[in-house]
XYZ file of C-alpha atoms in Angstrom:
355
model
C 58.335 71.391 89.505
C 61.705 72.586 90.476
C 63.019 69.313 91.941
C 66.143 69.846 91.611
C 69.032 66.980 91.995
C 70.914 67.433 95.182
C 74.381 67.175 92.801
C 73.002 69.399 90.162
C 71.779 71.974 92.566
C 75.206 72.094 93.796
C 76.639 72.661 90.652
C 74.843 75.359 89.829
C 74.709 77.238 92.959
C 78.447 76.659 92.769
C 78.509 78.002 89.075
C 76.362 81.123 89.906
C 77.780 81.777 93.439
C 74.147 82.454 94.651
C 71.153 80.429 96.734
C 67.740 81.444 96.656
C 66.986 83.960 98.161
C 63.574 85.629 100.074
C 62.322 89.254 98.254
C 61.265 91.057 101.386
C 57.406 92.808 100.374
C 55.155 93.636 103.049
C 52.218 91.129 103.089
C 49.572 94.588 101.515
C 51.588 95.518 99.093
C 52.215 94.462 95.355
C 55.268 93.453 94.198
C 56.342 94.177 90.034
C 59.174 92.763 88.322
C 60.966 95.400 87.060
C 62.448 94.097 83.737
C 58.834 92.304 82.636
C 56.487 94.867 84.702
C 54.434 92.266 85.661
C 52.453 92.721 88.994
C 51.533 90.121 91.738
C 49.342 91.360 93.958
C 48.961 90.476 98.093
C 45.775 88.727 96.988
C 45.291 87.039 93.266
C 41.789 85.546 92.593
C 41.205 84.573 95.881
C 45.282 83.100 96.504
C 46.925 85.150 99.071
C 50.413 85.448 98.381
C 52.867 83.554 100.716
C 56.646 84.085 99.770
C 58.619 85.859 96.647
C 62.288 84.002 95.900
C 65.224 84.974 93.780
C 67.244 81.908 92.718
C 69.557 85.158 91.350
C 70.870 88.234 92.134
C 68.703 90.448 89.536
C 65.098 88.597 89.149
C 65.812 86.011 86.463
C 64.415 83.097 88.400
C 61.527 84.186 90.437
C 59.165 81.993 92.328
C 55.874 83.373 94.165
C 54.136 81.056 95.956
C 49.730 81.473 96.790
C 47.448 79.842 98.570
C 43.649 79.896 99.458
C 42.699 80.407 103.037
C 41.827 76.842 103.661
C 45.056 75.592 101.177
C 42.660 73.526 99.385
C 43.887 75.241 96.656
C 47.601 76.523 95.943
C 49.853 77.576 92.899
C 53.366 78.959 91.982
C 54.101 81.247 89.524
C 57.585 81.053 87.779
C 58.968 83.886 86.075
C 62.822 83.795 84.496
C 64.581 84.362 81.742
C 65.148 81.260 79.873
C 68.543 80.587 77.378
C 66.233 79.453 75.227
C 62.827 81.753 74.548
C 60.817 78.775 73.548
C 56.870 77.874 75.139
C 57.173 73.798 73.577
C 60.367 73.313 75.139
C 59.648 75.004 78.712
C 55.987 73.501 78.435
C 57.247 69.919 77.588
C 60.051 70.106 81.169
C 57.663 71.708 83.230
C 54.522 68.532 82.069
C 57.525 66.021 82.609
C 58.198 67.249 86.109
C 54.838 67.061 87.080
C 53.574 63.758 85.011
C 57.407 61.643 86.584
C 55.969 62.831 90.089
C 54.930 60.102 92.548
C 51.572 61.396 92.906
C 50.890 61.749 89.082
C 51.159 57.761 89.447
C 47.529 57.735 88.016
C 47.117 60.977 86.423
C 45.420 62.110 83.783
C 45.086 64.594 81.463
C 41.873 66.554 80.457
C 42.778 66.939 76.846
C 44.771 64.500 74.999
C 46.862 67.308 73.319
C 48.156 70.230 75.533
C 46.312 73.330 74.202
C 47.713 76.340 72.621
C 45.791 79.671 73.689
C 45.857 83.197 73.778
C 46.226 84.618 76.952
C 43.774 87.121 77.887
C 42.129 86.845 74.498
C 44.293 88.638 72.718
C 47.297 87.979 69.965
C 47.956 84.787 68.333
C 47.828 81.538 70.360
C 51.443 81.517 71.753
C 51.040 80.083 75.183
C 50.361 76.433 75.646
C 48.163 74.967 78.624
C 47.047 71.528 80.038
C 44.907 70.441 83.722
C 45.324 66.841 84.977
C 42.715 64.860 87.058
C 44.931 63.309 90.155
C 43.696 59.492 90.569
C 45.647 58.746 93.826
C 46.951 61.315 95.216
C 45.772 63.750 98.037
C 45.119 66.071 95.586
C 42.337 65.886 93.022
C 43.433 68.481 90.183
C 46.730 69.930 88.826
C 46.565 72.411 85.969
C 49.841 74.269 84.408
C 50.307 76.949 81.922
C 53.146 78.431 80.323
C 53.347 81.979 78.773
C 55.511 83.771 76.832
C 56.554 87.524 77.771
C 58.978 88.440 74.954
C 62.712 86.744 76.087
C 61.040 85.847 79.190
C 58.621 83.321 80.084
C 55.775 82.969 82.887
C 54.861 79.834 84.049
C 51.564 78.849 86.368
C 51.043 75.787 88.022
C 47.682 75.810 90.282
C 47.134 71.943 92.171
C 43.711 71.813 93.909
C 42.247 69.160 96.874
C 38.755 68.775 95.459
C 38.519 71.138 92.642
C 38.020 68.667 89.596
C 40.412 69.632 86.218
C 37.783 71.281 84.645
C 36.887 73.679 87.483
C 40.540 74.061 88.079
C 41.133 74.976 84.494
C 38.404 77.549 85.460
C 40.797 79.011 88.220
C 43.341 79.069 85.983
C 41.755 81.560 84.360
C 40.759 83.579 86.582
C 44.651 83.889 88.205
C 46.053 84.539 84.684
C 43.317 87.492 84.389
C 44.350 88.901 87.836
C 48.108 88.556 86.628
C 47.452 90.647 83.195
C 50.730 89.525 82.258
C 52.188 91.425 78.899
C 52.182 88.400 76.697
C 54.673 88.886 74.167
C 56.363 86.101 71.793
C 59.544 86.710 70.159
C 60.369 87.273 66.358
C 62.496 83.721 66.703
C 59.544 81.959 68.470
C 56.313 83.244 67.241
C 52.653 81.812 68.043
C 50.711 79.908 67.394
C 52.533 77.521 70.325
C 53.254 73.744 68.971
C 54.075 71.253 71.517
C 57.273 69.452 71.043
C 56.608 66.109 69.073
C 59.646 63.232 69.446
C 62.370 63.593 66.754
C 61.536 61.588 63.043
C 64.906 60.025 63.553
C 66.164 59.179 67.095
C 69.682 59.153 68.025
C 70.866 55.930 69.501
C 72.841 57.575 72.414
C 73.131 53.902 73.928
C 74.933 52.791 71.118
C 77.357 55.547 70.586
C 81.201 54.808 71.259
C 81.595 56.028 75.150
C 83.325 59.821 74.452
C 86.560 60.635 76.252
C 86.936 64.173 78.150
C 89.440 66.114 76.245
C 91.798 68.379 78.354
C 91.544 71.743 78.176
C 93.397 73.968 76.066
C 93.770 77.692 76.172
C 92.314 77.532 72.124
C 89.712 75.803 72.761
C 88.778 77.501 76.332
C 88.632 80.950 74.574
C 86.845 79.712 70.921
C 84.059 77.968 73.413
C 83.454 81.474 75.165
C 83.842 83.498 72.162
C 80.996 81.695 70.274
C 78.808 81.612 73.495
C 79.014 85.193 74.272
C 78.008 85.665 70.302
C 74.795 83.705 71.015
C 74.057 84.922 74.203
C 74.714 88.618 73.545
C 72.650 88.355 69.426
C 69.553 90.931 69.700
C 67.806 91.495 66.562
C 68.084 94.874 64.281
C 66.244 97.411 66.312
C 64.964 98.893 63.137
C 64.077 96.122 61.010
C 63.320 93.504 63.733
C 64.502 90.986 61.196
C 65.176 87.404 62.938
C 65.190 83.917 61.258
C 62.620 81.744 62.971
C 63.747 79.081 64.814
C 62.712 75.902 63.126
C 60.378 73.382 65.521
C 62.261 71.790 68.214
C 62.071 67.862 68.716
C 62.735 65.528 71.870
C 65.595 63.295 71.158
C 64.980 60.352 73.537
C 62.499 59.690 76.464
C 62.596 62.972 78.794
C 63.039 62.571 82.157
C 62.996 65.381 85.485
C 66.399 65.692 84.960
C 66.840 66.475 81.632
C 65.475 66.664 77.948
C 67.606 65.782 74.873
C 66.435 68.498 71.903
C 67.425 68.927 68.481
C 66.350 71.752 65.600
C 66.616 69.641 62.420
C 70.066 68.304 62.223
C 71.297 65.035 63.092
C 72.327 64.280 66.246
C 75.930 64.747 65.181
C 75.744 68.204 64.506
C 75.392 68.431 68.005
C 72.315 68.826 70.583
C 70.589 70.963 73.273
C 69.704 69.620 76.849
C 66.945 71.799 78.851
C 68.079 71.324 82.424
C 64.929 70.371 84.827
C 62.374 73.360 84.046
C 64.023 76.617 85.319
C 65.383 77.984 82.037
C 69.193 76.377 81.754
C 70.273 74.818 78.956
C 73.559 72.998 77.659
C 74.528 73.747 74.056
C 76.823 70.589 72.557
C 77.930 71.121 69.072
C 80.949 70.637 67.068
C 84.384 72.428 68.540
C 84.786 75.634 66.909
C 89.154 75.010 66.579
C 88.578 71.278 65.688
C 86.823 73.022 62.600
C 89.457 75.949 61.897
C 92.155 73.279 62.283
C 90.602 70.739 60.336
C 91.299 67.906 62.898
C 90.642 64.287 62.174
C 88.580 63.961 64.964
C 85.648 66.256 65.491
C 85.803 67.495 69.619
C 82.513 68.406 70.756
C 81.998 71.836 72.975
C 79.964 71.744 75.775
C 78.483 74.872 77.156
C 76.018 75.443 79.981
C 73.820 79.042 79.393
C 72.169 80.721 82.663
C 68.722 82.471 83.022
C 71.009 85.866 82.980
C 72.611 85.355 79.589
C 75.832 84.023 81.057
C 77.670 81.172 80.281
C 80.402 78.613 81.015
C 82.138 76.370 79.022
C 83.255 72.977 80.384
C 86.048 70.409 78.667
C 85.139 68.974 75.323
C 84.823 65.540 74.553
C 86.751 63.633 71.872
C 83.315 62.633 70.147
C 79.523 63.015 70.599
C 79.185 62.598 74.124
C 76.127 60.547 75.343
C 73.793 62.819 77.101
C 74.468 61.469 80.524
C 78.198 61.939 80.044
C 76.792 65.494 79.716
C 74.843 66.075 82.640
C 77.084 64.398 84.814
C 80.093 67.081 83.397
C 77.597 69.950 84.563
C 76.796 68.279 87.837
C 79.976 67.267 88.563
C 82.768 68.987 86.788
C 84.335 72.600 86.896
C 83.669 75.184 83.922
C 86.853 76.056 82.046
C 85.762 79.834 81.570
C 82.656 81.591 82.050
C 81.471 84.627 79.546
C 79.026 87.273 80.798
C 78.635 89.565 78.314
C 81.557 90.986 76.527
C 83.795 89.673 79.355
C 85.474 86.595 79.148
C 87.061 84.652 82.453
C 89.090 81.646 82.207
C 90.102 79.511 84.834
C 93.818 79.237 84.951
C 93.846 75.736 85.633
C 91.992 75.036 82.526
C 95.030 76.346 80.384
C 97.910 74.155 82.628
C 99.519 71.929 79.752
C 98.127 73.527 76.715
C-alpha cells in the first residue's frame, strides 16, 4: 500500500506544499488523534510501535507503523480523511495495491468474497475485511481491514512470515480490539459494507474520441471551484440528520495501483470518479458547470482533484469525456487552475491570461 508514482507523488506534494512528515511521541507514551480520538498505544497486541507520519499538516493522512520483536510479524495502520467516505471504494484500492504487488504473484485469498463485519461486535456490519495466503513470497500471510469512523476511515494491514491467513486473521483481531476504534458509518454510506462489483455497462474509454485540453477561462476557473467548495463544504442538517444515501458505487474498467475508474449509476458520460492509489484522493470529472448555463454545443468536462482535508483544485477542462489516463496524467503532470479550501477561493492568474 501507498506506492505512490514518483510523478504523482510530485504532484501532489507540489499541490499540498507538504512531505510527510515524523509525529515526535516518546517511545512509552500513547499517541490519540485528536479529531477521531482514536488511541495507539507504545505496544498493540504484542506490535511495538515504530514511527507515526503526517503526509499533512493537521492529521488527515496518518501512518503508524508496528512490529513484533522478532518482525516476523508487522502492520500499518492508516488513518485519513477520505473525499469520499466510502469502505467498498477504499477497500477495493487498498486489495488492488496489495493483490498488483510482486509478491502477491501467487496469492490467495482465504475467502472468495471479502467479508463485511462489525468491528468489535457491535453496530451493523460496515467494515469490510479479507487475509491472503502468500505462495512465493518471503512472507506467508497478509490480512487487511478497512473501517469506517464517521467521515474518516481506518485502515489495517498486518503481513506475517509464518503466521498462516487464518491465524493472521486471528491477529487481526486482536490489534483491532487493542485499537477500540469508534466505528462510525455515515448517514450517506451506511452498513452493512458491499464490496464494489464491476459496472453492468462498461465504458469503452479505448474507443472514445482522444479529448482536447481546453484553455482556461476565468468562467470556467471560478464555476469549477464554486461547485467544489459546495461539495466539499455539504454537512448534513444537524437536527434532522437527513442525507440521501449514496447509491452503490461500481468499477468502470480493470483497476490498477494507480488508479480506479468509479461511477454511481449514470453513464459514463455524465461524468466519473477516479480514487487515486489508496490514501483518500479522488478526481471528480463531470459535465462543465458554464458549458451547461451557456448551453454550448459541445459539452466541456471539469476536472477536479479533492484532498484528504476537504480542499480542492480544479485543473483545465477537456473539450469531451476525457479518457481516464488523459486524467491522471493532467493531475500528475499539469498545474491546478484554482484551488478552494473552504469558503476561499484562489485562482492562479495564469489560468485567466486570454479569457
Amino acid at each position: 500500500m501507498r506506492h505512490w508514482g514518483l510523478a504523482a507523488l510530485v504532484a501532489l506534494a507540489t499541490a499540498t506544499g507538504v512531505s510527510a512528515r515524523n509525529l515526535e511521541v516518546p517511545a512509552n507514551k500513547g499517541w490519540m488523534h485528536a479529531q477521531t480520538r482514536l488511541v495507539v498505544h507504545s505496544s498493540v497486541a504484542g506490535l511495538s510501535r515504530i514511527a507515526i507520519t503526517d503526509a499533512t499538516t493537521s492529521e488527515h493522512d496518518i501512518a503508524v507503523t508496528l512490529e513484533n520483536p522478532d518482525k516476523s510479524v508487522f502492520a500499518t495502520l492508516f488513518l485519513f480523511h477520505p473525499s469520499v467516505p466510502s469502505v467498498p471504494l477504499w477497500f477495493d484500492r487498498s486489495r488492488t495495491a496489495i493483490e498488483e504487488r510482486r509478491i502477491f504473484e501467487k496469492g490467495a485469498p482465504a475467502s472468495a468474497d471479502p467479508i463485511a463485519f462489525a468491528p468489535l461486535d457491535a453496530g451493523p456490519a460496515g467494515a469490510l475485511r479479507q487475509s491472503y495466503s502468500l505462495l512465493s513470497s518471503p512472507y506467508r500471510s497478509t490480512s487487511l481491514a478497512v473501517i469506517p469512523m464517521g467521515e474518516w476511515m481506518l485502515v489495517v494491514r498486518l503481513t506475517a512470515k509464518t503466521l498462516t491467513a487464518d491465524a493472521l486473521d486471528g491477529k487481526m483481531n486482536e490489534v483491532i480490539a487493542a485499537l477500540k476504534p469508534i466505528v462510525a458509518t455515515t448517514a450517506a454510506y451506511p452498513g452493512p459494507a458491499v464490496p464494489i462489483r464491476p459496472c453492468a455497462v462498461q465504458t469503452d474509454f479505448a474507443h472514445l474520441p482522444k479529448a482536447k485540453m481546453e484553455k482556461p477561462g476565468g468562467a470556467d476557473v471560478v464555476g469549477n471551484l464554486l461547485m467544489s467548495a459546495v461539495m466539499a463544504n455539504y454537512k448534513p442538517d444537524p437536527e434532522t440528520h437527513v442525507v440521501k444515501p449514496a447509491t452503490a458505487l461500481c468499477r468502470d474498467g480493470a483497476a490498477q495501483t494507480a488508479y480506479g475508474v468509479y461511477r454511481w449509476d449514470e453513464p459514463a458520460s455524465d461524468g466519473y470518479t477516479i480514487a487515486l492509489y489508496d490514501a483518500g484522493r479522488t478526481v471528480s470529472v463531470y459535465p462543465g458547470i458554464m458549458s451547461q448555463i451557456e448551453k454550448r454545443k459541445t459539452m466541456s468536462y471539469s476536472v477536479v482533484l479533492h484532498h484528504v482535508d476537504d480542499s480542492a483544485d480544479s485543473y483545465p477542462s477537456f473539450d469531451g469525456l476525457p479518457r481516464p489516463e488523459q486524467v491522471f496524467d493532467l493531475i500528475a503532470k499539469g498545474t491546478p487552475s484554482a484551488r478552494s479550501q473552504g469558503k476561499n477561493v484562489s485562482i492562479n492568474a495564469s489560468a485567466l491570461r486570454g479569457s
